[in-house]
Amino acid sequence: METIIRKIDRENPGQEVLEEAGKILLNGGLVAFPTETVYGLGANALDEQAAEKTYAAKGRPSDNPLIVHIAEFTALKDIAEEIPREAEILAEKFWPGPLTMIFKKTELVPRGTTGGLDTVAVRMPSDKVALALIRAGGGYVSAPSANTSGRPSPTAAEHVEEDLGGKIEMILDAGRVDIGVESTIVDMTVQPPVILRPGAVTREMLEEAVGPVEVDKALISEDSKEPPKAPGMKYRHYAPKAELLILEGTTEECVKAIRQIAYEQERLGYRVGIIASEETFAFYTVGNIKNIGSRENEKTVAQNLYRVLREFDEEGVDYIYSEAFPEGGIGTAVMNRLGKAAGHHVLQAEVITRLQKYRTIVFVSNSDNCRAPIAAALLRRQPLLQEYDICSRGMVVLFSEPLNPRAEEILKEHGIVLKGYETLPLEAELMKEDALVLTMEDSQRDKIRNEYPETGHVYTLAEFVGGEEEIPSVYGQTPEQYENMYGLIEDYVKKLAKKLNEEAKS
Ligand code: AMP
Ligand code: MG
């Protein structure tokens, strides 16, 4: 089947296209269309065969009911048997919008549409194209997300085309959707109402309108014995092809943990994707890093979530590591979907970070313009099993200088260029629990231990690797002595790498 793709203006949907699309629906065909949440796969909700086609196109298990989309409140009365007062209040407040309510169904709704259930899920979307299409298509349009079952929901028409091109009659393309995660589903057949799927309409918003609202237990605890009340929530939906792991904890811990695992997995030859935020993006060093949105504005994260997962699929990464995002507002929905995409594979960042004893390695010399930067440059070139921030500092640096020209020369002879290097003083902020501070001389070590008595890991490079001699300053001395100094540092640094790697393995 050839899928017709029609661009349509969200604010001013053209009548002709809508009529064409409406006819397809009235004739039992399938039309994908934008809603404010995600793209939906539309079919005539009162036509059992159209429902069958929907399940076939999506590859969706047929016990997973479809949501019926309406454009006027009065339409609800024809498909819902009992409409409690709370539902009227919620409809008044949140329709049109990202809220789906479940009612006892009337005879009018075929069981094909409701996955064999006696209940029907109903929503009135706010997108103008969606509303106009529902009217053109007879007033009752079933519309699950327009993706292949098991893939991330589509937030742009291209995603629909990827999954369903050639399998459906038409796609209406109005660009990116607004919200990016599916509607909130609330079961109105029970008292108090129960949230079966979190979305942009939050529990707080619902409770403010109608009083207490509960949350399906299966959503709260992942190992709940009871199956989720929305049949669709039991599937490993929204799944990317790569294995996805979520890291929980403070933002700083999460970044550390992700950097650590990403580094190790890349070393083993895997392709790693990282779901980062605007705030943390710049802190990552390896992997295919994607900025999903701002931690301060969870809406932006919701908007980009599925697109980012799809991109990782296309790019063929093996592992995806994601920071956990703040709950609250639509953050609850984001974490619900991310959790499902990860198959609830969540780890405390701290479990990972505490596996690594040292995280920062600081080499210290007098002025940070020769011995220390050489040591740092050489360690960076060693094959290290774990990732470290490797840097150098000086005991006395009153103002920044470039590298000593002799040091620059000798590094160059060994094929190393430190572009734009500037010396820096040793400062308290570097002296953390997980820092390993390595000095050139005994006197430097003693001075630092005096000044930072609470810092546990301060040694001379020589003593840390079991070497005999300090590394002396060769300032103003012969090229031969520079070469000897370089050779000594190189020898110690190789031993250091070996020691760090052995520690990493143990
Ligand atoms: P989707 O259309 O892809 O957003 O999925 C629709 C979701 O609504 C699925 O998780 C369904 O299981 C759920 N749903 C639809 N109808 C009902 C119903 N009558 N009772 C409970 N859940 C429903
Ligand atoms: Mg879906």
Short mmCIF file of C-alpha atoms and ligand atoms in Angstrom, two decimals:
data_model
loop_
_atom_site.label_atom_id
_atom_site.label_comp_id
_atom_site.label_asym_id
_atom_site.label_seq_id
_atom_site.Cartn_x
_atom_site.Cartn_y
_atom_site.Cartn_z
CA MET A 1 0.00 0.00 0.00
CA GLU A 2 1.25 3.48 -0.78
CA THR A 3 0.95 5.83 2.17
CA ILE A 4 -0.16 9.33 1.21
CA ILE A 5 1.65 11.98 3.26
CA ARG A 6 -0.05 15.37 3.50
CA LYS A 7 1.43 18.40 5.18
CA ILE A 8 -1.17 20.23 7.17
CA ASP A 9 -1.13 23.55 9.01
CA ARG A 10 -1.86 23.01 12.68
CA GLU A 11 -3.59 26.35 13.11
CA ASN A 12 -5.37 26.35 9.76
CA PRO A 13 -6.02 22.77 8.65
CA GLY A 14 -7.10 22.85 4.99
CA GLN A 15 -10.66 21.62 4.39
CA GLU A 16 -9.77 19.58 1.32
CA VAL A 17 -7.14 17.45 3.04
CA LEU A 18 -9.44 16.92 6.02
CA GLU A 19 -12.24 15.72 3.77
CA GLU A 20 -9.89 13.35 1.98
CA ALA A 21 -8.64 11.97 5.32
CA GLY A 22 -12.17 11.82 6.79
CA LYS A 23 -13.32 9.74 3.81
CA ILE A 24 -10.56 7.24 4.37
CA LEU A 25 -11.73 6.82 7.98
CA LEU A 26 -15.40 6.51 6.99
CA ASN A 27 -14.39 3.80 4.50
CA GLY A 28 -12.64 1.79 7.20
CA GLY A 29 -9.07 2.96 6.43
CA LEU A 30 -6.27 4.23 8.69
CA VAL A 31 -5.01 7.83 8.97
CA ALA A 32 -2.20 8.89 11.31
CA PHE A 33 -2.67 12.40 12.67
CA PRO A 34 -1.09 14.77 15.16
CA THR A 35 -2.49 15.26 18.64
CA GLU A 36 -0.98 17.45 21.34
CA THR A 37 0.47 14.36 23.09
CA VAL A 38 1.86 12.07 20.37
CA TYR A 39 0.81 11.11 16.82
CA GLY A 40 -2.24 8.84 16.79
CA LEU A 41 -3.24 6.10 14.36
CA GLY A 42 -6.85 6.96 13.56
CA ALA A 43 -9.61 4.54 12.57
CA ASN A 44 -13.40 4.54 12.83
CA ALA A 45 -13.93 3.46 16.44
CA LEU A 46 -17.35 2.00 15.70
CA ASP A 47 -16.04 -0.29 12.97
CA GLU A 48 -14.71 -3.59 14.27
CA GLN A 49 -12.77 -4.31 11.08
CA ALA A 50 -11.03 -0.96 11.25
CA ALA A 51 -9.88 -1.89 14.75
CA GLU A 52 -8.48 -5.15 13.40
CA LYS A 53 -6.52 -3.24 10.80
CA THR A 54 -5.17 -0.97 13.52
CA TYR A 55 -3.84 -3.90 15.54
CA ALA A 56 -2.33 -5.46 12.43
CA ALA A 57 -0.57 -2.25 11.30
CA LYS A 58 0.93 -1.67 14.74
CA GLY A 59 1.66 -5.32 15.48
CA ARG A 60 -0.21 -4.67 18.71
CA PRO A 61 -1.59 -7.49 20.88
CA SER A 62 -5.35 -7.41 20.40
CA ASP A 63 -6.07 -7.48 24.15
CA ASN A 64 -4.65 -3.96 24.37
CA PRO A 65 -7.65 -1.61 23.98
CA LEU A 66 -7.73 1.57 21.90
CA ILE A 67 -8.66 5.03 23.12
CA VAL A 68 -11.70 6.52 21.42
CA HIS A 69 -11.22 10.17 20.47
CA ILE A 70 -14.19 12.52 20.31
CA ALA A 71 -14.60 16.17 19.38
CA GLU A 72 -17.73 17.18 21.38
CA PHE A 73 -18.76 16.36 24.90
CA THR A 74 -22.20 15.23 23.76
CA ALA A 75 -20.55 12.38 21.82
CA LEU A 76 -19.53 10.86 25.14
CA LYS A 77 -23.12 10.02 26.02
CA ASP A 78 -23.43 7.65 23.05
CA ILE A 79 -20.43 5.54 24.00
CA ALA A 80 -20.29 5.73 27.83
CA GLU A 81 -22.98 4.02 29.90
CA GLU A 82 -22.53 5.91 33.16
CA ILE A 83 -20.89 9.30 33.38
CA PRO A 84 -20.18 10.16 37.01
CA ARG A 85 -20.35 13.76 38.15
CA GLU A 86 -16.54 13.79 38.68
CA ALA A 87 -16.05 12.90 35.03
CA GLU A 88 -18.16 15.88 33.99
CA ILE A 89 -16.05 18.13 36.17
CA LEU A 90 -12.81 16.72 34.78
CA ALA A 91 -14.08 17.00 31.21
CA GLU A 92 -15.11 20.58 31.86
CA LYS A 93 -11.68 21.37 33.22
CA PHE A 94 -9.30 19.29 31.09
CA TRP A 95 -11.06 18.66 27.77
CA PRO A 96 -9.99 19.23 25.16
CA GLY A 97 -6.61 18.12 26.46
CA PRO A 98 -4.27 15.28 27.47
CA LEU A 99 -6.72 13.38 29.70
CA THR A 100 -8.28 9.99 28.91
CA MET A 101 -11.17 8.71 31.05
CA ILE A 102 -12.46 5.17 31.27
CA PHE A 103 -16.20 4.42 31.45
CA LYS A 104 -18.52 1.48 31.09
CA LYS A 105 -19.14 1.20 27.38
CA THR A 106 -22.45 1.20 25.51
CA GLU A 107 -23.52 -1.28 22.80
CA LEU A 108 -22.39 1.19 20.16
CA VAL A 109 -18.70 0.47 20.83
CA PRO A 110 -17.55 -2.86 19.40
CA ARG A 111 -15.42 -5.13 21.59
CA GLY A 112 -12.80 -5.11 18.85
CA THR A 113 -12.06 -1.52 19.77
CA THR A 114 -11.94 -2.12 23.53
CA GLY A 115 -9.75 -5.20 23.42
CA GLY A 116 -12.66 -7.34 24.60
CA LEU A 117 -13.38 -5.17 27.65
CA ASP A 118 -16.77 -3.82 28.81
CA THR A 119 -15.16 -0.44 29.36
CA VAL A 120 -14.12 2.24 26.94
CA ALA A 121 -11.34 4.82 27.18
CA VAL A 122 -12.30 8.26 25.85
CA ARG A 123 -10.35 11.43 25.17
CA MET A 124 -10.99 14.78 23.52
CA PRO A 125 -7.66 16.04 22.13
CA SER A 126 -6.98 19.75 21.84
CA ASP A 127 -4.99 19.72 18.62
CA LYS A 128 -7.03 21.50 15.93
CA VAL A 129 -6.09 19.02 13.22
CA ALA A 130 -7.13 16.15 15.48
CA LEU A 131 -10.51 17.74 16.32
CA ALA A 132 -11.26 18.53 12.69
CA LEU A 133 -10.31 15.02 11.57
CA ILE A 134 -12.49 13.40 14.24
CA ARG A 135 -15.46 15.44 12.98
CA ALA A 136 -14.66 14.61 9.35
CA GLY A 137 -14.26 10.93 10.22
CA GLY A 138 -17.66 10.44 11.87
CA GLY A 139 -17.06 11.70 15.42
CA TYR A 140 -15.55 8.57 17.02
CA VAL A 141 -11.96 7.90 16.10
CA SER A 142 -9.94 5.21 17.85
CA ALA A 143 -6.31 6.26 17.98
CA PRO A 144 -3.48 4.41 19.67
CA SER A 145 -0.04 5.91 19.30
CA ALA A 146 1.01 5.67 15.64
CA ASN A 147 4.12 3.55 16.20
CA THR A 148 5.00 -0.09 15.78
CA SER A 149 4.14 -1.79 19.05
CA GLY A 150 7.20 -1.80 21.29
CA ARG A 151 8.89 1.20 19.67
CA PRO A 152 8.95 4.70 21.19
CA SER A 153 5.75 6.66 20.46
CA PRO A 154 5.96 9.05 17.51
CA THR A 155 6.35 12.74 18.24
CA ALA A 156 6.88 13.75 14.59
CA ALA A 157 5.36 12.57 11.30
CA GLU A 158 8.72 11.12 10.22
CA HIS A 159 8.56 8.71 13.14
CA VAL A 160 5.15 7.51 11.92
CA GLU A 161 6.50 7.05 8.43
CA GLU A 162 9.44 5.04 9.75
CA ASP A 163 7.15 2.62 11.53
CA LEU A 164 3.95 2.54 9.49
CA GLY A 165 4.90 3.76 6.01
CA GLY A 166 3.36 1.36 3.47
CA LYS A 167 0.95 -0.06 6.03
CA ILE A 168 -1.63 2.72 6.36
CA GLU A 169 -3.55 4.92 3.94
CA MET A 170 -2.44 8.38 5.06
CA ILE A 171 -0.27 10.46 7.40
CA LEU A 172 -1.19 14.04 8.25
CA ASP A 173 2.05 15.88 8.95
CA ALA A 174 1.83 18.95 11.19
CA GLY A 175 5.41 18.84 12.47
CA ARG A 176 6.45 18.17 16.04
CA VAL A 177 3.88 17.57 18.76
CA ASP A 178 3.64 19.78 21.81
CA ILE A 179 3.66 17.51 24.89
CA GLY A 180 5.57 14.45 23.76
CA VAL A 181 4.21 11.79 26.16
CA GLU A 182 0.84 10.04 26.02
CA SER A 183 -2.28 11.23 27.84
CA THR A 184 -3.02 10.67 31.50
CA ILE A 185 -5.46 7.74 31.82
CA VAL A 186 -7.96 7.79 34.69
CA ASP A 187 -10.39 5.00 35.48
CA MET A 188 -13.74 6.67 36.26
CA THR A 189 -15.59 3.38 36.82
CA VAL A 190 -14.34 3.24 40.41
CA GLN A 191 -14.53 5.56 43.43
CA PRO A 192 -12.15 7.28 44.00
CA PRO A 193 -10.90 7.44 40.42
CA VAL A 194 -7.57 5.71 39.72
CA ILE A 195 -4.71 6.92 37.53
CA LEU A 196 -3.66 4.06 35.25
CA ARG A 197 -1.04 6.00 33.32
CA PRO A 198 0.61 9.28 34.35
CA GLY A 199 0.66 12.12 31.82
CA ALA A 200 0.61 15.89 31.51
CA VAL A 201 -2.53 16.14 33.67
CA THR A 202 -1.03 15.30 37.04
CA ARG A 203 -2.51 13.72 40.15
CA GLU A 204 -2.37 17.11 41.90
CA MET A 205 -4.33 18.73 39.08
CA LEU A 206 -6.97 16.00 39.18
CA GLU A 207 -7.30 16.12 42.96
CA GLU A 208 -7.67 19.85 42.95
CA ALA A 209 -10.70 19.39 40.68
CA VAL A 210 -12.44 16.33 42.20
CA GLY A 211 -10.77 15.43 45.48
CA PRO A 212 -8.86 12.22 46.22
CA VAL A 213 -7.54 10.25 43.24
CA GLU A 214 -5.54 7.05 43.56
CA VAL A 215 -2.69 5.67 41.50
CA ASP A 216 -2.68 2.11 40.12
CA LYS A 217 -0.46 0.08 42.45
CA ALA A 218 1.28 -1.54 39.51
CA LEU A 219 2.65 1.91 38.60
CA ILE A 220 4.09 2.62 42.01
CA SER A 221 5.91 -0.62 42.64
CA GLU A 222 7.50 -2.34 39.71
CA ASP A 223 7.33 -5.75 41.32
CA SER A 224 3.67 -5.46 42.22
CA LYS A 225 1.99 -8.86 41.98
CA GLU A 226 -1.09 -7.35 40.43
CA PRO A 227 -1.05 -6.65 36.70
CA PRO A 228 -1.57 -2.99 35.70
CA LYS A 229 -5.22 -2.02 35.13
CA ALA A 230 -4.45 -0.51 31.73
CA PRO A 231 -3.56 -3.62 29.72
CA GLY A 232 -1.07 -1.63 27.64
CA MET A 233 1.03 -0.77 30.67
CA LYS A 234 2.10 -4.36 31.14
CA TYR A 235 4.07 -4.51 27.91
CA ARG A 236 7.64 -3.40 27.67
CA HIS A 237 6.49 -0.43 25.65
CA TYR A 238 8.59 2.45 24.48
CA ALA A 239 11.58 0.21 24.18
CA PRO A 240 14.75 1.30 22.41
CA LYS A 241 16.86 -1.42 20.77
CA ALA A 242 19.83 -0.74 23.03
CA GLU A 243 19.90 -1.73 26.66
CA LEU A 244 18.94 1.31 28.74
CA LEU A 245 20.04 1.90 32.32
CA ILE A 246 18.83 4.77 34.52
CA LEU A 247 21.12 6.18 37.21
CA GLU A 248 19.50 7.68 40.28
CA GLY A 249 21.03 9.99 42.86
CA THR A 250 22.28 13.54 43.08
CA THR A 251 22.99 15.07 39.70
CA GLU A 252 26.70 15.07 40.42
CA GLU A 253 26.73 11.37 41.38
CA CYS A 254 24.71 10.48 38.28
CA VAL A 255 27.14 12.25 36.01
CA LYS A 256 30.09 10.58 37.69
CA ALA A 257 28.54 7.13 37.46
CA ILE A 258 27.55 7.54 33.82
CA ARG A 259 30.99 8.85 32.88
CA GLN A 260 32.52 5.90 34.59
CA ILE A 261 30.41 3.21 32.93
CA ALA A 262 30.48 4.93 29.55
CA TYR A 263 34.26 5.07 29.65
CA GLU A 264 34.56 1.43 30.57
CA GLN A 265 32.05 0.23 27.97
CA GLU A 266 33.67 2.25 25.18
CA ARG A 267 37.02 0.76 26.10
CA LEU A 268 35.48 -2.66 25.58
CA GLY A 269 34.41 -1.58 22.11
CA TYR A 270 30.71 -0.92 22.73
CA ARG A 271 28.85 2.08 21.38
CA VAL A 272 27.44 4.13 24.19
CA GLY A 273 24.61 6.68 24.17
CA ILE A 274 24.13 9.13 27.02
CA ILE A 275 20.88 10.91 27.90
CA ALA A 276 22.13 14.15 29.41
CA SER A 277 20.44 17.40 30.29
CA GLU A 278 21.16 20.98 29.41
CA GLU A 279 22.72 21.40 32.85
CA THR A 280 25.03 18.35 32.66
CA PHE A 281 25.73 18.00 28.94
CA ALA A 282 29.15 19.66 29.09
CA PHE A 283 30.42 17.37 31.85
CA TYR A 284 30.45 14.21 29.78
CA THR A 285 33.60 13.18 27.99
CA VAL A 286 32.92 10.00 26.03
CA GLY A 287 29.95 8.46 24.22
CA ASN A 288 27.20 9.77 21.99
CA ILE A 289 25.87 12.48 24.28
CA LYS A 290 22.38 13.93 23.77
CA ASN A 291 20.89 16.89 25.52
CA ILE A 292 17.29 15.89 26.23
CA GLY A 293 16.15 19.16 27.82
CA SER A 294 16.42 21.14 31.01
CA ARG A 295 16.23 19.56 34.46
CA GLU A 296 14.56 22.78 35.57
CA ASN A 297 11.83 22.49 32.96
CA GLU A 298 10.59 18.91 32.81
CA LYS A 299 8.29 19.77 29.86
CA THR A 300 11.31 20.05 27.60
CA VAL A 301 12.45 16.59 28.67
CA ALA A 302 9.02 15.14 27.86
CA GLN A 303 9.08 16.77 24.43
CA ASN A 304 12.40 15.22 23.44
CA LEU A 305 12.29 11.84 25.18
CA TYR A 306 10.95 9.64 22.39
CA ARG A 307 12.86 11.43 19.66
CA VAL A 308 16.12 10.86 21.51
CA LEU A 309 15.34 7.16 22.01
CA ARG A 310 14.58 6.81 18.32
CA GLU A 311 17.80 8.56 17.37
CA PHE A 312 19.79 6.14 19.48
CA ASP A 313 18.07 3.28 17.64
CA GLU A 314 19.09 4.74 14.31
CA GLU A 315 22.62 5.32 15.42
CA GLY A 316 22.90 1.73 16.57
CA VAL A 317 24.24 2.25 20.08
CA ASP A 318 24.62 -0.83 22.29
CA TYR A 319 24.00 0.80 25.67
CA ILE A 320 22.13 3.92 26.74
CA TYR A 321 22.76 5.51 30.12
CA SER A 322 20.32 8.10 31.41
CA GLU A 323 20.23 10.42 34.35
CA ALA A 324 17.03 10.13 36.37
CA PHE A 325 14.94 13.31 36.04
CA PRO A 326 13.07 15.11 38.79
CA GLU A 327 9.56 13.77 39.51
CA GLY A 328 6.69 16.19 39.89
CA GLY A 329 4.60 17.81 37.15
CA ILE A 330 5.06 15.93 33.93
CA GLY A 331 8.32 14.58 35.41
CA THR A 332 6.30 11.67 36.84
CA ALA A 333 5.18 10.73 33.33
CA VAL A 334 8.72 11.13 31.99
CA MET A 335 10.15 8.80 34.63
CA ASN A 336 7.32 6.31 34.09
CA ARG A 337 8.08 6.11 30.34
CA LEU A 338 11.82 6.14 30.81
CA GLY A 339 11.48 3.39 33.41
CA LYS A 340 9.44 1.27 31.01
CA ALA A 341 11.92 1.88 28.20
CA ALA A 342 14.63 0.64 30.56
CA GLY A 343 12.59 -2.41 31.56
CA HIS A 344 12.86 -0.86 35.07
CA HIS A 345 16.63 -1.22 34.95
CA VAL A 346 17.52 1.44 37.53
CA LEU A 347 20.67 1.72 39.63
CA GLN A 348 21.78 4.03 42.43
CA ALA A 349 24.64 6.06 40.97
CA GLU A 350 26.46 5.71 44.24
CA VAL A 351 26.73 1.95 43.79
CA ILE A 352 28.84 2.59 40.71
CA THR A 353 30.83 5.56 41.91
CA ARG A 354 31.97 3.92 45.08
CA LEU A 355 33.58 1.15 43.03
CA GLN A 356 36.15 3.67 41.97
CA LYS A 357 38.51 4.83 44.69
CA TYR A 358 40.20 7.70 42.87
CA ARG A 359 38.41 9.95 40.47
CA THR A 360 40.79 12.86 40.15
CA ILE A 361 44.55 12.50 39.85
CA VAL A 362 46.48 15.67 40.58
CA PHE A 363 50.20 15.94 39.90
CA VAL A 364 51.88 18.69 41.87
CA SER A 365 55.19 20.42 41.21
CA ASN A 366 56.50 23.82 42.28
CA SER A 367 55.29 26.02 39.47
CA ASP A 368 53.18 23.57 37.40
CA ASN A 369 55.10 24.45 34.26
CA CYS A 370 57.30 21.38 33.74
CA ARG A 371 57.32 18.18 35.82
CA ALA A 372 53.65 18.06 36.83
CA PRO A 373 52.16 18.79 33.39
CA ILE A 374 54.55 16.25 31.84
CA ALA A 375 53.35 13.60 34.30
CA ALA A 376 49.71 14.47 33.59
CA ALA A 377 50.24 14.37 29.83
CA LEU A 378 51.93 10.98 30.07
CA LEU A 379 49.26 9.45 32.30
CA ARG A 380 46.53 10.56 29.89
CA ARG A 381 48.21 8.45 27.22
CA GLN A 382 48.24 5.32 29.31
CA PRO A 383 45.60 2.62 28.73
CA LEU A 384 43.52 3.11 31.89
CA LEU A 385 40.65 0.81 32.80
CA GLN A 386 38.77 3.57 34.63
CA GLU A 387 38.18 7.18 33.81
CA TYR A 388 39.97 9.86 35.81
CA ASP A 389 40.17 13.60 35.71
CA ILE A 390 43.89 13.99 35.29
CA CYS A 391 45.39 17.41 35.94
CA SER A 392 48.42 19.21 37.27
CA ARG A 393 48.87 22.04 39.77
CA GLY A 394 51.66 24.10 41.29
CA MET A 395 52.64 24.82 44.89
CA VAL A 396 53.30 28.46 44.02
CA VAL A 397 51.46 29.90 41.06
CA LEU A 398 50.70 33.57 41.51
CA PHE A 399 49.67 34.12 37.92
CA SER A 400 49.18 31.70 35.05
CA GLU A 401 52.06 31.07 32.68
CA PRO A 402 52.49 28.83 29.67
CA LEU A 403 54.56 25.65 29.76
CA ASN A 404 58.31 26.00 30.30
CA PRO A 405 59.84 26.11 26.74
CA ARG A 406 62.23 23.27 27.55
CA ALA A 407 59.37 21.10 28.77
CA GLU A 408 57.44 21.98 25.66
CA GLU A 409 60.38 20.93 23.52
CA ILE A 410 60.90 17.61 25.20
CA LEU A 411 57.21 16.76 25.05
CA LYS A 412 57.23 17.64 21.38
CA GLU A 413 60.17 15.32 20.79
CA HIS A 414 57.96 12.57 22.19
CA GLY A 415 55.06 13.58 19.99
CA ILE A 416 52.99 15.40 22.63
CA VAL A 417 51.67 18.93 22.20
CA LEU A 418 49.80 20.68 25.05
CA LYS A 419 47.85 23.36 23.26
CA GLY A 420 47.07 26.56 25.17
CA TYR A 421 48.45 25.15 28.42
CA GLU A 422 48.41 27.45 31.47
CA THR A 423 49.75 26.83 34.95
CA LEU A 424 47.36 26.71 37.91
CA PRO A 425 47.75 26.79 41.70
CA LEU A 426 46.69 23.91 43.94
CA GLU A 427 43.37 24.88 45.53
CA ALA A 428 41.20 23.48 48.29
CA GLU A 429 38.33 22.52 45.94
CA LEU A 430 40.47 19.83 44.30
CA MET A 431 41.28 18.20 47.62
CA LYS A 432 38.31 15.84 47.74
CA GLU A 433 37.85 12.40 49.21
CA ASP A 434 38.35 10.76 45.81
CA ALA A 435 41.40 12.78 44.75
CA LEU A 436 44.84 11.20 44.49
CA VAL A 437 47.48 13.90 44.89
CA LEU A 438 50.98 13.01 43.69
CA THR A 439 53.89 15.36 44.24
CA MET A 440 57.35 15.41 42.72
CA GLU A 441 59.26 15.94 45.98
CA ASP A 442 58.93 14.90 49.62
CA SER A 443 58.82 18.50 50.82
CA GLN A 444 55.84 19.26 48.59
CA ARG A 445 53.98 16.24 49.95
CA ASP A 446 54.70 17.25 53.56
CA LYS A 447 53.55 20.79 52.97
CA ILE A 448 50.26 19.66 51.39
CA ARG A 449 49.62 17.14 54.17
CA ASN A 450 50.08 19.95 56.66
CA GLU A 451 47.83 22.31 54.87
CA TYR A 452 45.06 19.74 54.10
CA PRO A 453 45.27 17.28 57.00
CA GLU A 454 41.84 15.81 56.19
CA THR A 455 42.79 14.81 52.63
CA GLY A 456 43.69 11.16 52.76
CA HIS A 457 45.59 10.50 49.56
CA VAL A 458 48.69 12.66 49.26
CA TYR A 459 51.94 10.94 48.25
CA THR A 460 55.02 11.55 46.22
CA LEU A 461 54.70 9.93 42.82
CA ALA A 462 57.83 7.92 43.65
CA GLU A 463 56.56 6.45 46.93
CA PHE A 464 53.12 5.71 45.48
CA VAL A 465 54.62 3.51 42.75
CA GLY A 466 57.47 2.09 44.85
CA GLY A 467 60.24 4.14 43.20
CA GLU A 468 63.46 5.14 44.92
CA GLU A 469 64.13 8.76 44.03
CA GLU A 470 62.17 11.98 44.06
CA ILE A 471 61.76 13.77 40.76
CA PRO A 472 64.10 16.75 41.04
CA SER A 473 63.60 20.10 39.42
CA VAL A 474 65.94 20.47 36.44
CA TYR A 475 65.22 24.13 35.93
CA GLY A 476 68.09 25.82 34.04
CA GLN A 477 70.01 22.56 33.64
CA THR A 478 71.30 20.66 30.59
CA PRO A 479 69.14 18.99 27.93
CA GLU A 480 70.50 15.68 29.15
CA GLN A 481 69.15 16.30 32.64
CA TYR A 482 65.77 17.24 31.16
CA GLU A 483 65.81 13.98 29.28
CA ASN A 484 66.63 12.06 32.48
CA MET A 485 63.81 13.79 34.36
CA TYR A 486 61.42 12.92 31.52
CA GLY A 487 62.56 9.30 31.55
CA LEU A 488 62.04 9.02 35.29
CA ILE A 489 58.54 10.49 35.13
CA GLU A 490 57.67 8.19 32.25
CA ASP A 491 58.82 5.16 34.21
CA TYR A 492 56.82 6.17 37.30
CA VAL A 493 53.72 7.02 35.31
CA LYS A 494 53.72 3.60 33.63
CA LYS A 495 53.95 1.99 37.06
CA LEU A 496 51.19 4.26 38.27
CA ALA A 497 48.90 3.20 35.41
CA LYS A 498 49.59 -0.42 36.21
CA LYS A 499 48.79 0.11 39.87
CA LEU A 500 45.56 1.98 39.11
CA ASN A 501 44.48 -0.73 36.71
CA GLU A 502 45.18 -3.46 39.20
CA GLU A 503 43.14 -1.60 41.77
CA ALA A 504 40.31 -1.21 39.25
CA LYS A 505 40.24 -4.96 38.66
CA SER A 506 40.23 -5.93 42.31
P1 AMP B 1 -2.03 4.13 23.33
O1 AMP B 1 -3.23 4.28 22.50
O2 AMP B 1 -0.89 3.57 22.58
O3 AMP B 1 -1.70 5.40 24.05
O4 AMP B 1 -2.42 3.09 24.42
C1 AMP B 1 -3.69 3.19 25.02
C2 AMP B 1 -3.58 2.81 26.45
O5 AMP B 1 -4.88 2.94 27.06
C3 AMP B 1 -3.15 1.40 26.67
O6 AMP B 1 -2.24 1.34 27.76
C4 AMP B 1 -4.44 0.71 27.01
O7 AMP B 1 -4.22 -0.44 27.77
C5 AMP B 1 -5.20 1.78 27.77
N1 AMP B 1 -6.65 1.56 27.71
C6 AMP B 1 -7.45 1.77 26.65
N2 AMP B 1 -8.73 1.41 26.93
C7 AMP B 1 -8.72 0.97 28.21
C8 AMP B 1 -9.73 0.44 29.07
N3 AMP B 1 -10.97 0.31 28.67
N4 AMP B 1 -9.37 0.07 30.32
C9 AMP B 1 -8.09 0.21 30.72
N5 AMP B 1 -7.11 0.69 29.94
C10 AMP B 1 -7.41 1.07 28.70
MG MG B 2 1.23 3.41 22.54
#
